[in-house]
Amino acid sequence: MSLYPPMIFTPSQVKVLGAILDTFLGPLTAAEEAELEKEMQDGETRHQVTPSQVHQIAQLSATSLGLVQVVTDFFSLYASPEKRSDLLRILDLLGSRSGILLTGHWTPFDQLPQQTREQVMLRWKTSTFTAFRNLYKVLSNLCLFNAYSRKTSSLIASIGHDGASGDVFFEQHPDYDPIEHERIPLMAIRDGLSFDVVVVGSGAGGGVAAAELAKHGLTVLVIEKGKYFHQSEMVHVEEECYKNMYDTGTATTSSDGSIQCLAGSTLGGGTAVNYLVSLKPQHFVREEWVKQGLPYFASTQFNRDLDTVFDRIGASQENLLDTKTNQKFEKGCEELGYHIEKVHVNTGGKPHHCSRCMMGCKAGIKNSTANTWLKDALHTGRAQFLDQTRVIRVLTAGQKAVGVECQLLTNNNGNRQTIKIGAKRVIVACGALRTPSLLRASGLRNPNIGRYLHLQPILFTFGVYDEPIRQSDGPLITRVCNASDDCHGDSYGAKIEEGVTLPGGLASKLPWLGSAQHKTLMLKHKSVLSLINVVRDKDSVGVVQFDPHTYYNDNGNPVYDYTLSKHDAHSMLVSVERSIKILVASGAREVYTSQSDVPPFKFTQDEMSCTDNPRFIKWLNVARKAGLSAISTPLISVHQLGSCRMGTHPKSSVVQSTGETWEVKNVFVADGSIFPTAVGVNPMVTIEALALHVSRQVLASFKSSHL
C-alpha cells in the first residue's frame, strides 16, 4: 500500500515520458530490422529464436506495451513527494524549448527523432554531471526492468520467455520432490502484552535468536515488518516478487544513486529470498576480527557455532545439478588456472534445481529461517509471531530496555495503529540498513551508529555464446571462483559466482547502447551467461543516515550514502577482468562489462574465442583504463553489513563483544550490522553463528540478573 496519493501527469508530461521510454525500447527502422535479421541468422539453432520473433520485437515500443502506465503506477507506489517533483520538473523542461539545457536541442524532446533521442541518453550516460548520469540510470532501469519483467506480453513472447508458468524446468524435473511445511500461526495483536524477549526481525539473526531463547524457556515474540508468505502463496513472477517480499517493494537506492540494495522483508527475512549459498568466513577474516580484540572468532566455540548452523540449515554440496552454466564457468577457470569450487547450499542435500528462489522457495527445500529456526521456536510453545508490524522504537527506562513501540501496517485506511509491548530484553535484528535508525529513534546517540556500512558491491559481466546456455534452467549458484580473493596483498578482493538473472533483471543490467542493440541482446538472452563479481569492500565509505522526517513519515525507508573507494574499485576491476577472461576461455563470442563507457568486444567469424587474441588484449586494456563511474555503473548490493559494528570500546563501535549496546542495557543486536568488517562471502552462515553467540549472552544476562 502506498503512503502517497496516485501520481498524476499532464498530457504534455505523458508525451515526454512516453518518448523517454520509447528511446530505450523503440520500434526499429527498416534498415535496423534488416540488420537485426542478418545478425540473427541461424538464430533458431544458436539462440532459440525464430524469424517471426525477430520481426515481432522489431516493431514493439514501450508505449505500445503500455509502459507509461506501468511507470506511473511505480512512481505512485514508491516515489516520495520530493522525487515526484523532481521528475515533473524534468519532464516539463524536456517538453519545452528550455530542454536545450538537458538535451542540447531547441526542439522539445518528444519531437526529436529516435536516433537523436538515443544520442541524448548516451550523452547523459557518460556525462561529467552526476545529475545526468543518475537520471539516465533511473529512467533506463525503470523502462527496461518493467518491460521485460512482465508475466505475459508481446515483448516477452518475442524473446521466447515463459514468464507465466514459474520454474517449469525444476517443477517438471525427475528430481522434483517438494517439502510441504506447516503454516506458522500469527498472533492477534493487542496492547498490554509482555514477553521475556522481543526479537525485531525474523531473518538470519532474528530467527536463530528466537529459537535459542525459546528453547531455553523464555517467552519470545518475533516481530516482522514484512508480510508472511507461506510457500503456497509465493509468486514466481519478476513483476510481483519484489513488491511482495523485498524491503520498500523495490531496490533501495543510495542518496546519490551510486548503488542499489536489495533486502528481504518477509517472514524469514533475507534467508527467504537469498541464493542458498552457505559459506563460512575465511581464515583471514576471522584473524582480522581477532586482531580487533574479538577472540570469539578464533575460538572453538565459534567453530562449533558454525557447525551447528551448517547442520541445522542442511548446508551441503550434494545433488548440485551440472548445467551448461557451471560447466562453462568451470572450463573457463580451469583453462586459466583459476581456483573454483562447489558452494554449499542450504538444501539438506536434496536436489534443488530452482532458478527462482530469490522469489521465495515454493518447493520448501531451501532451509530459510521460516523453515528451520522459526519452526523450532514455534514448537517450543513459547514463541509467537507478528507480521506487517513495524517497531518504531525500543522503550527504555533508566537506560534499560522495557519494551517496544510498534505500528501495524495492515490498516487499509492509511491510519497506523500504534501499540506498546513489554519486554525484559530486546534483540534488534532488522538488517544493516534499518537497525541503525531504530537505535537512533530509541534515543541512542553513539556516533558510530550507522557508520562503517559495508555493502559488498556487485557488478555483472556477460558472455554471449553461439549456443543456448539457458542459465535460468537450473540452480542459481553452484560454484565460486576465489582467484580474486587477494588483489592487494591485504586479504581484500572479490569472489566470482554465477549470477542467474531472469529477463527483467538481465535487461536492466546489460549495457544499453541503443534500442536496436539492446533488442538484439535480449533476443540472445538464452545464450547469455552472466557472472557476478562480489567485492569485499575495505575502505569505501558507507553511512546510514537517520532522517526523522523520512523515518516517521516515509515508512522508515532507509537513507544511506555510499562512496566506492579507489582500493575497492581496483578490486572490482581485477575481478571484472578475470571474469571476462573466464567467459572468453569457455567460448563466449561476445563479452560485456557494465562499465558505462566501455563498448562490448566481439570475436569475428574467423577468430577463435581465446584470451591471447591481440584485439581482445587491447580491449581489456581499454576496460582497465576506463575504471568505474559509481553513478552510471549499475552496482548492486545484497549483503548489507557493519553499520552497528561490534568492538571493544564505545568510541569505535556500537555493541560490545556480547552484542549488547554500549549505551542501553538489555538491548542486543544480532544481525549483519554488527560485523566488524565486510566478511567477503555470502554472510548468512556467519550471521546465524553470531546470533547463537549473542543468544548465549542474552541468556547469561537473565541468569546474572537473578543472582
PDB file of N, CA and C in Angstrom, residues 149-204:
ATOM      1  N   SER A 149      10.026  -7.669 -17.266  1.00  0.00           N
ATOM      2  CA  SER A 149       9.683  -8.468 -16.085  1.00  0.00           C
ATOM      3  C   SER A 149       8.215  -8.873 -16.069  1.00  0.00           C
ATOM      4  N   ARG A 150       7.481  -8.517 -17.102  1.00  0.00           N
ATOM      5  CA  ARG A 150       6.052  -8.840 -17.126  1.00  0.00           C
ATOM      6  C   ARG A 150       5.828 -10.349 -17.219  1.00  0.00           C
ATOM      7  N   LYS A 151       4.723 -10.769 -16.651  1.00  0.00           N
ATOM      8  CA  LYS A 151       4.382 -12.196 -16.718  1.00  0.00           C
ATOM      9  C   LYS A 151       4.063 -12.614 -18.146  1.00  0.00           C
ATOM     10  N   THR A 152       3.296 -11.803 -18.822  1.00  0.00           N
ATOM     11  CA  THR A 152       2.974 -12.049 -20.226  1.00  0.00           C
ATOM     12  C   THR A 152       2.924 -10.716 -20.958  1.00  0.00           C
ATOM     13  N   SER A 153       3.385 -10.706 -22.178  1.00  0.00           N
ATOM     14  CA  SER A 153       3.266  -9.546 -23.064  1.00  0.00           C
ATOM     15  C   SER A 153       3.811  -9.969 -24.420  1.00  0.00           C
ATOM     16  N   SER A 154       3.537  -9.165 -25.431  1.00  0.00           N
ATOM     17  CA  SER A 154       4.076  -9.463 -26.749  1.00  0.00           C
ATOM     18  C   SER A 154       5.597  -9.394 -26.747  1.00  0.00           C
ATOM     19  N   LEU A 155       6.170  -8.544 -25.886  1.00  0.00           N
ATOM     20  CA  LEU A 155       7.635  -8.461 -25.787  1.00  0.00           C
ATOM     21  C   LEU A 155       8.204  -9.743 -25.191  1.00  0.00           C
ATOM     22  N   ILE A 156       7.585 -10.233 -24.133  1.00  0.00           N
ATOM     23  CA  ILE A 156       8.042 -11.479 -23.507  1.00  0.00           C
ATOM     24  C   ILE A 156       7.928 -12.640 -24.491  1.00  0.00           C
ATOM     25  N   ALA A 157       6.852 -12.652 -25.265  1.00  0.00           N
ATOM     26  CA  ALA A 157       6.696 -13.710 -26.269  1.00  0.00           C
ATOM     27  C   ALA A 157       7.763 -13.604 -27.351  1.00  0.00           C
ATOM     28  N   SER A 158       8.160 -12.376 -27.699  1.00  0.00           N
ATOM     29  CA  SER A 158       9.119 -12.199 -28.788  1.00  0.00           C
ATOM     30  C   SER A 158      10.506 -12.722 -28.445  1.00  0.00           C
ATOM     31  N   ILE A 159      10.849 -12.775 -27.163  1.00  0.00           N
ATOM     32  CA  ILE A 159      12.166 -13.311 -26.790  1.00  0.00           C
ATOM     33  C   ILE A 159      12.080 -14.780 -26.366  1.00  0.00           C
ATOM     34  N   GLY A 160      10.873 -15.346 -26.444  1.00  0.00           N
ATOM     35  CA  GLY A 160      10.716 -16.772 -26.160  1.00  0.00           C
ATOM     36  C   GLY A 160      10.799 -17.129 -24.699  1.00  0.00           C
ATOM     37  N   HIS A 161      10.375 -16.193 -23.837  1.00  0.00           N
ATOM     38  CA  HIS A 161      10.405 -16.477 -22.396  1.00  0.00           C
ATOM     39  C   HIS A 161       9.003 -16.793 -21.904  1.00  0.00           C
ATOM     40  N   ASP A 162       8.894 -17.805 -21.053  1.00  0.00           N
ATOM     41  CA  ASP A 162       7.622 -18.149 -20.424  1.00  0.00           C
ATOM     42  C   ASP A 162       7.642 -17.594 -19.006  1.00  0.00           C
ATOM     43  N   GLY A 163       7.065 -16.405 -18.835  1.00  0.00           N
ATOM     44  CA  GLY A 163       7.063 -15.780 -17.512  1.00  0.00           C
ATOM     45  C   GLY A 163       5.884 -16.166 -16.659  1.00  0.00           C
ATOM     46  N   ALA A 164       4.914 -16.843 -17.249  1.00  0.00           N
ATOM     47  CA  ALA A 164       3.670 -17.120 -16.534  1.00  0.00           C
ATOM     48  C   ALA A 164       3.655 -18.469 -15.831  1.00  0.00           C
ATOM     49  N   SER A 165       4.526 -19.381 -16.241  1.00  0.00           N
ATOM     50  CA  SER A 165       4.431 -20.762 -15.748  1.00  0.00           C
ATOM     51  C   SER A 165       5.370 -21.073 -14.589  1.00  0.00           C
ATOM     52  N   GLY A 166       6.108 -20.064 -14.091  1.00  0.00           N
ATOM     53  CA  GLY A 166       7.025 -20.320 -12.992  1.00  0.00           C
ATOM     54  C   GLY A 166       8.239 -21.108 -13.460  1.00  0.00           C
ATOM     55  N   ASP A 167       8.814 -21.868 -12.533  1.00  0.00           N
ATOM     56  CA  ASP A 167      10.042 -22.608 -12.848  1.00  0.00           C
ATOM     57  C   ASP A 167       9.687 -23.983 -13.406  1.00  0.00           C
ATOM     58  N   VAL A 168       9.294 -24.002 -14.667  1.00  0.00           N
ATOM     59  CA  VAL A 168       8.870 -25.255 -15.306  1.00  0.00           C
ATOM     60  C   VAL A 168      10.008 -26.266 -15.312  1.00  0.00           C
ATOM     61  N   PHE A 169      11.236 -25.799 -15.556  1.00  0.00           N
ATOM     62  CA  PHE A 169      12.375 -26.711 -15.628  1.00  0.00           C
ATOM     63  C   PHE A 169      12.486 -27.534 -14.349  1.00  0.00           C
ATOM     64  N   PHE A 170      12.422 -26.877 -13.190  1.00  0.00           N
ATOM     65  CA  PHE A 170      12.578 -27.587 -11.923  1.00  0.00           C
ATOM     66  C   PHE A 170      11.333 -28.396 -11.596  1.00  0.00           C
ATOM     67  N   GLU A 171      10.172 -27.788 -11.759  1.00  0.00           N
ATOM     68  CA  GLU A 171       8.942 -28.447 -11.325  1.00  0.00           C
ATOM     69  C   GLU A 171       8.595 -29.663 -12.175  1.00  0.00           C
ATOM     70  N   GLN A 172       9.161 -29.730 -13.376  1.00  0.00           N
ATOM     71  CA  GLN A 172       8.924 -30.914 -14.219  1.00  0.00           C
ATOM     72  C   GLN A 172      10.146 -31.832 -14.286  1.00  0.00           C
ATOM     73  N   HIS A 173      11.156 -31.527 -13.468  1.00  0.00           N
ATOM     74  CA  HIS A 173      12.367 -32.343 -13.461  1.00  0.00           C
ATOM     75  C   HIS A 173      12.116 -33.639 -12.683  1.00  0.00           C
ATOM     76  N   PRO A 174      12.709 -34.734 -13.112  1.00  0.00           N
ATOM     77  CA  PRO A 174      12.503 -36.007 -12.391  1.00  0.00           C
ATOM     78  C   PRO A 174      12.903 -35.944 -10.918  1.00  0.00           C
ATOM     79  N   ASP A 175      13.836 -35.037 -10.569  1.00  0.00           N
ATOM     80  CA  ASP A 175      14.290 -34.933  -9.181  1.00  0.00           C
ATOM     81  C   ASP A 175      13.349 -34.127  -8.291  1.00  0.00           C
ATOM     82  N   TYR A 176      12.330 -33.517  -8.851  1.00  0.00           N
ATOM     83  CA  TYR A 176      11.497 -32.585  -8.077  1.00  0.00           C
ATOM     84  C   TYR A 176      10.783 -33.318  -6.948  1.00  0.00           C
ATOM     85  N   ASP A 177      11.050 -32.911  -5.738  1.00  0.00           N
ATOM     86  CA  ASP A 177      10.490 -33.577  -4.559  1.00  0.00           C
ATOM     87  C   ASP A 177      10.252 -32.527  -3.477  1.00  0.00           C
ATOM     88  N   PRO A 178       9.169 -31.762  -3.602  1.00  0.00           N
ATOM     89  CA  PRO A 178       8.952 -30.646  -2.668  1.00  0.00           C
ATOM     90  C   PRO A 178       8.656 -31.108  -1.246  1.00  0.00           C
ATOM     91  N   ILE A 179       8.880 -30.192  -0.310  1.00  0.00           N
ATOM     92  CA  ILE A 179       8.576 -30.423   1.101  1.00  0.00           C
ATOM     93  C   ILE A 179       7.474 -29.454   1.500  1.00  0.00           C
ATOM     94  N   GLU A 180       6.385 -29.970   2.034  1.00  0.00           N
ATOM     95  CA  GLU A 180       5.278 -29.110   2.461  1.00  0.00           C
ATOM     96  C   GLU A 180       5.469 -28.749   3.939  1.00  0.00           C
ATOM     97  N   HIS A 181       5.644 -27.465   4.207  1.00  0.00           N
ATOM     98  CA  HIS A 181       5.850 -27.005   5.574  1.00  0.00           C
ATOM     99  C   HIS A 181       4.535 -26.519   6.182  1.00  0.00           C
ATOM    100  N   GLU A 182       4.429 -26.709   7.483  1.00  0.00           N
ATOM    101  CA  GLU A 182       3.262 -26.194   8.181  1.00  0.00           C
ATOM    102  C   GLU A 182       3.259 -24.667   8.121  1.00  0.00           C
ATOM    103  N   ARG A 183       2.095 -24.088   8.219  1.00  0.00           N
ATOM    104  CA  ARG A 183       1.959 -22.639   8.258  1.00  0.00           C
ATOM    105  C   ARG A 183       2.262 -22.146   9.673  1.00  0.00           C
ATOM    106  N   ILE A 184       3.088 -21.143   9.791  1.00  0.00           N
ATOM    107  CA  ILE A 184       3.391 -20.564  11.097  1.00  0.00           C
ATOM    108  C   ILE A 184       2.247 -19.650  11.503  1.00  0.00           C
ATOM    109  N   PRO A 185       1.596 -19.919  12.634  1.00  0.00           N
ATOM    110  CA  PRO A 185       0.444 -19.096  13.030  1.00  0.00           C
ATOM    111  C   PRO A 185       0.894 -17.708  13.493  1.00  0.00           C
ATOM    112  N   LEU A 186       0.098 -16.715  13.161  1.00  0.00           N
ATOM    113  CA  LEU A 186       0.373 -15.336  13.561  1.00  0.00           C
ATOM    114  C   LEU A 186      -0.606 -14.934  14.653  1.00  0.00           C
ATOM    115  N   MET A 187      -0.106 -14.228  15.651  1.00  0.00           N
ATOM    116  CA  MET A 187      -0.939 -13.872  16.796  1.00  0.00           C
ATOM    117  C   MET A 187      -1.778 -12.630  16.490  1.00  0.00           C
ATOM    118  N   ALA A 188      -2.849 -12.468  17.228  1.00  0.00           N
ATOM    119  CA  ALA A 188      -3.650 -11.247  17.182  1.00  0.00           C
ATOM    120  C   ALA A 188      -3.023 -10.244  18.149  1.00  0.00           C
ATOM    121  N   ILE A 189      -2.749  -9.059  17.679  1.00  0.00           N
ATOM    122  CA  ILE A 189      -2.031  -8.079  18.473  1.00  0.00           C
ATOM    123  C   ILE A 189      -2.994  -7.263  19.345  1.00  0.00           C
ATOM    124  N   ARG A 190      -2.507  -6.888  20.496  1.00  0.00           N
ATOM    125  CA  ARG A 190      -3.276  -6.015  21.379  1.00  0.00           C
ATOM    126  C   ARG A 190      -2.321  -5.333  22.346  1.00  0.00           C
ATOM    127  N   ASP A 191      -2.748  -4.244  22.918  1.00  0.00           N
ATOM    128  CA  ASP A 191      -1.938  -3.559  23.923  1.00  0.00           C
ATOM    129  C   ASP A 191      -1.842  -4.400  25.188  1.00  0.00           C
ATOM    130  N   GLY A 192      -0.806  -4.140  25.955  1.00  0.00           N
ATOM    131  CA  GLY A 192      -0.670  -4.764  27.260  1.00  0.00           C
ATOM    132  C   GLY A 192       0.047  -6.095  27.256  1.00  0.00           C
ATOM    133  N   LEU A 193       0.502  -6.554  26.118  1.00  0.00           N
ATOM    134  CA  LEU A 193       1.251  -7.801  26.054  1.00  0.00           C
ATOM    135  C   LEU A 193       2.656  -7.605  26.613  1.00  0.00           C
ATOM    136  N   SER A 194       3.232  -8.680  27.137  1.00  0.00           N
ATOM    137  CA  SER A 194       4.601  -8.612  27.652  1.00  0.00           C
ATOM    138  C   SER A 194       5.279  -9.967  27.458  1.00  0.00           C
ATOM    139  N   PHE A 195       6.564  -9.920  27.114  1.00  0.00           N
ATOM    140  CA  PHE A 195       7.343 -11.133  26.848  1.00  0.00           C
ATOM    141  C   PHE A 195       8.706 -10.995  27.520  1.00  0.00           C
ATOM    142  N   ASP A 196       9.343 -12.136  27.704  1.00  0.00           N
ATOM    143  CA  ASP A 196      10.722 -12.070  28.177  1.00  0.00           C
ATOM    144  C   ASP A 196      11.599 -11.363  27.151  1.00  0.00           C
ATOM    145  N   VAL A 197      11.399 -11.721  25.851  1.00  0.00           N
ATOM    146  CA  VAL A 197      12.233 -11.172  24.785  1.00  0.00           C
ATOM    147  C   VAL A 197      11.368 -10.807  23.587  1.00  0.00           C
ATOM    148  N   VAL A 198      11.595  -9.623  23.049  1.00  0.00           N
ATOM    149  CA  VAL A 198      11.046  -9.254  21.748  1.00  0.00           C
ATOM    150  C   VAL A 198      12.196  -9.256  20.747  1.00  0.00           C
ATOM    151  N   VAL A 199      12.015  -9.979  19.650  1.00  0.00           N
ATOM    152  CA  VAL A 199      13.008 -10.034  18.586  1.00  0.00           C
ATOM    153  C   VAL A 199      12.467  -9.244  17.398  1.00  0.00           C
ATOM    154  N   VAL A 200      13.201  -8.224  16.988  1.00  0.00           N
ATOM    155  CA  VAL A 200      12.764  -7.364  15.892  1.00  0.00           C
ATOM    156  C   VAL A 200      13.444  -7.847  14.613  1.00  0.00           C
ATOM    157  N   GLY A 201      12.695  -8.552  13.796  1.00  0.00           N
ATOM    158  CA  GLY A 201      13.254  -9.130  12.575  1.00  0.00           C
ATOM    159  C   GLY A 201      13.275 -10.638  12.656  1.00  0.00           C
ATOM    160  N   SER A 202      13.064 -11.296  11.505  1.00  0.00           N
ATOM    161  CA  SER A 202      12.922 -12.759  11.507  1.00  0.00           C
ATOM    162  C   SER A 202      13.895 -13.448  10.571  1.00  0.00           C
ATOM    163  N   GLY A 203      14.951 -12.732  10.161  1.00  0.00           N
ATOM    164  CA  GLY A 203      15.902 -13.289   9.223  1.00  0.00           C
ATOM    165  C   GLY A 203      16.972 -14.136   9.875  1.00  0.00           C
ATOM    166  N   ALA A 204      18.180 -14.103   9.309  1.00  0.00           N
ATOM    167  CA  ALA A 204      19.260 -14.975   9.773  1.00  0.00           C
ATOM    168  C   ALA A 204      19.570 -14.756  11.252  1.00  0.00           C
TER     169      ALA A 204
END
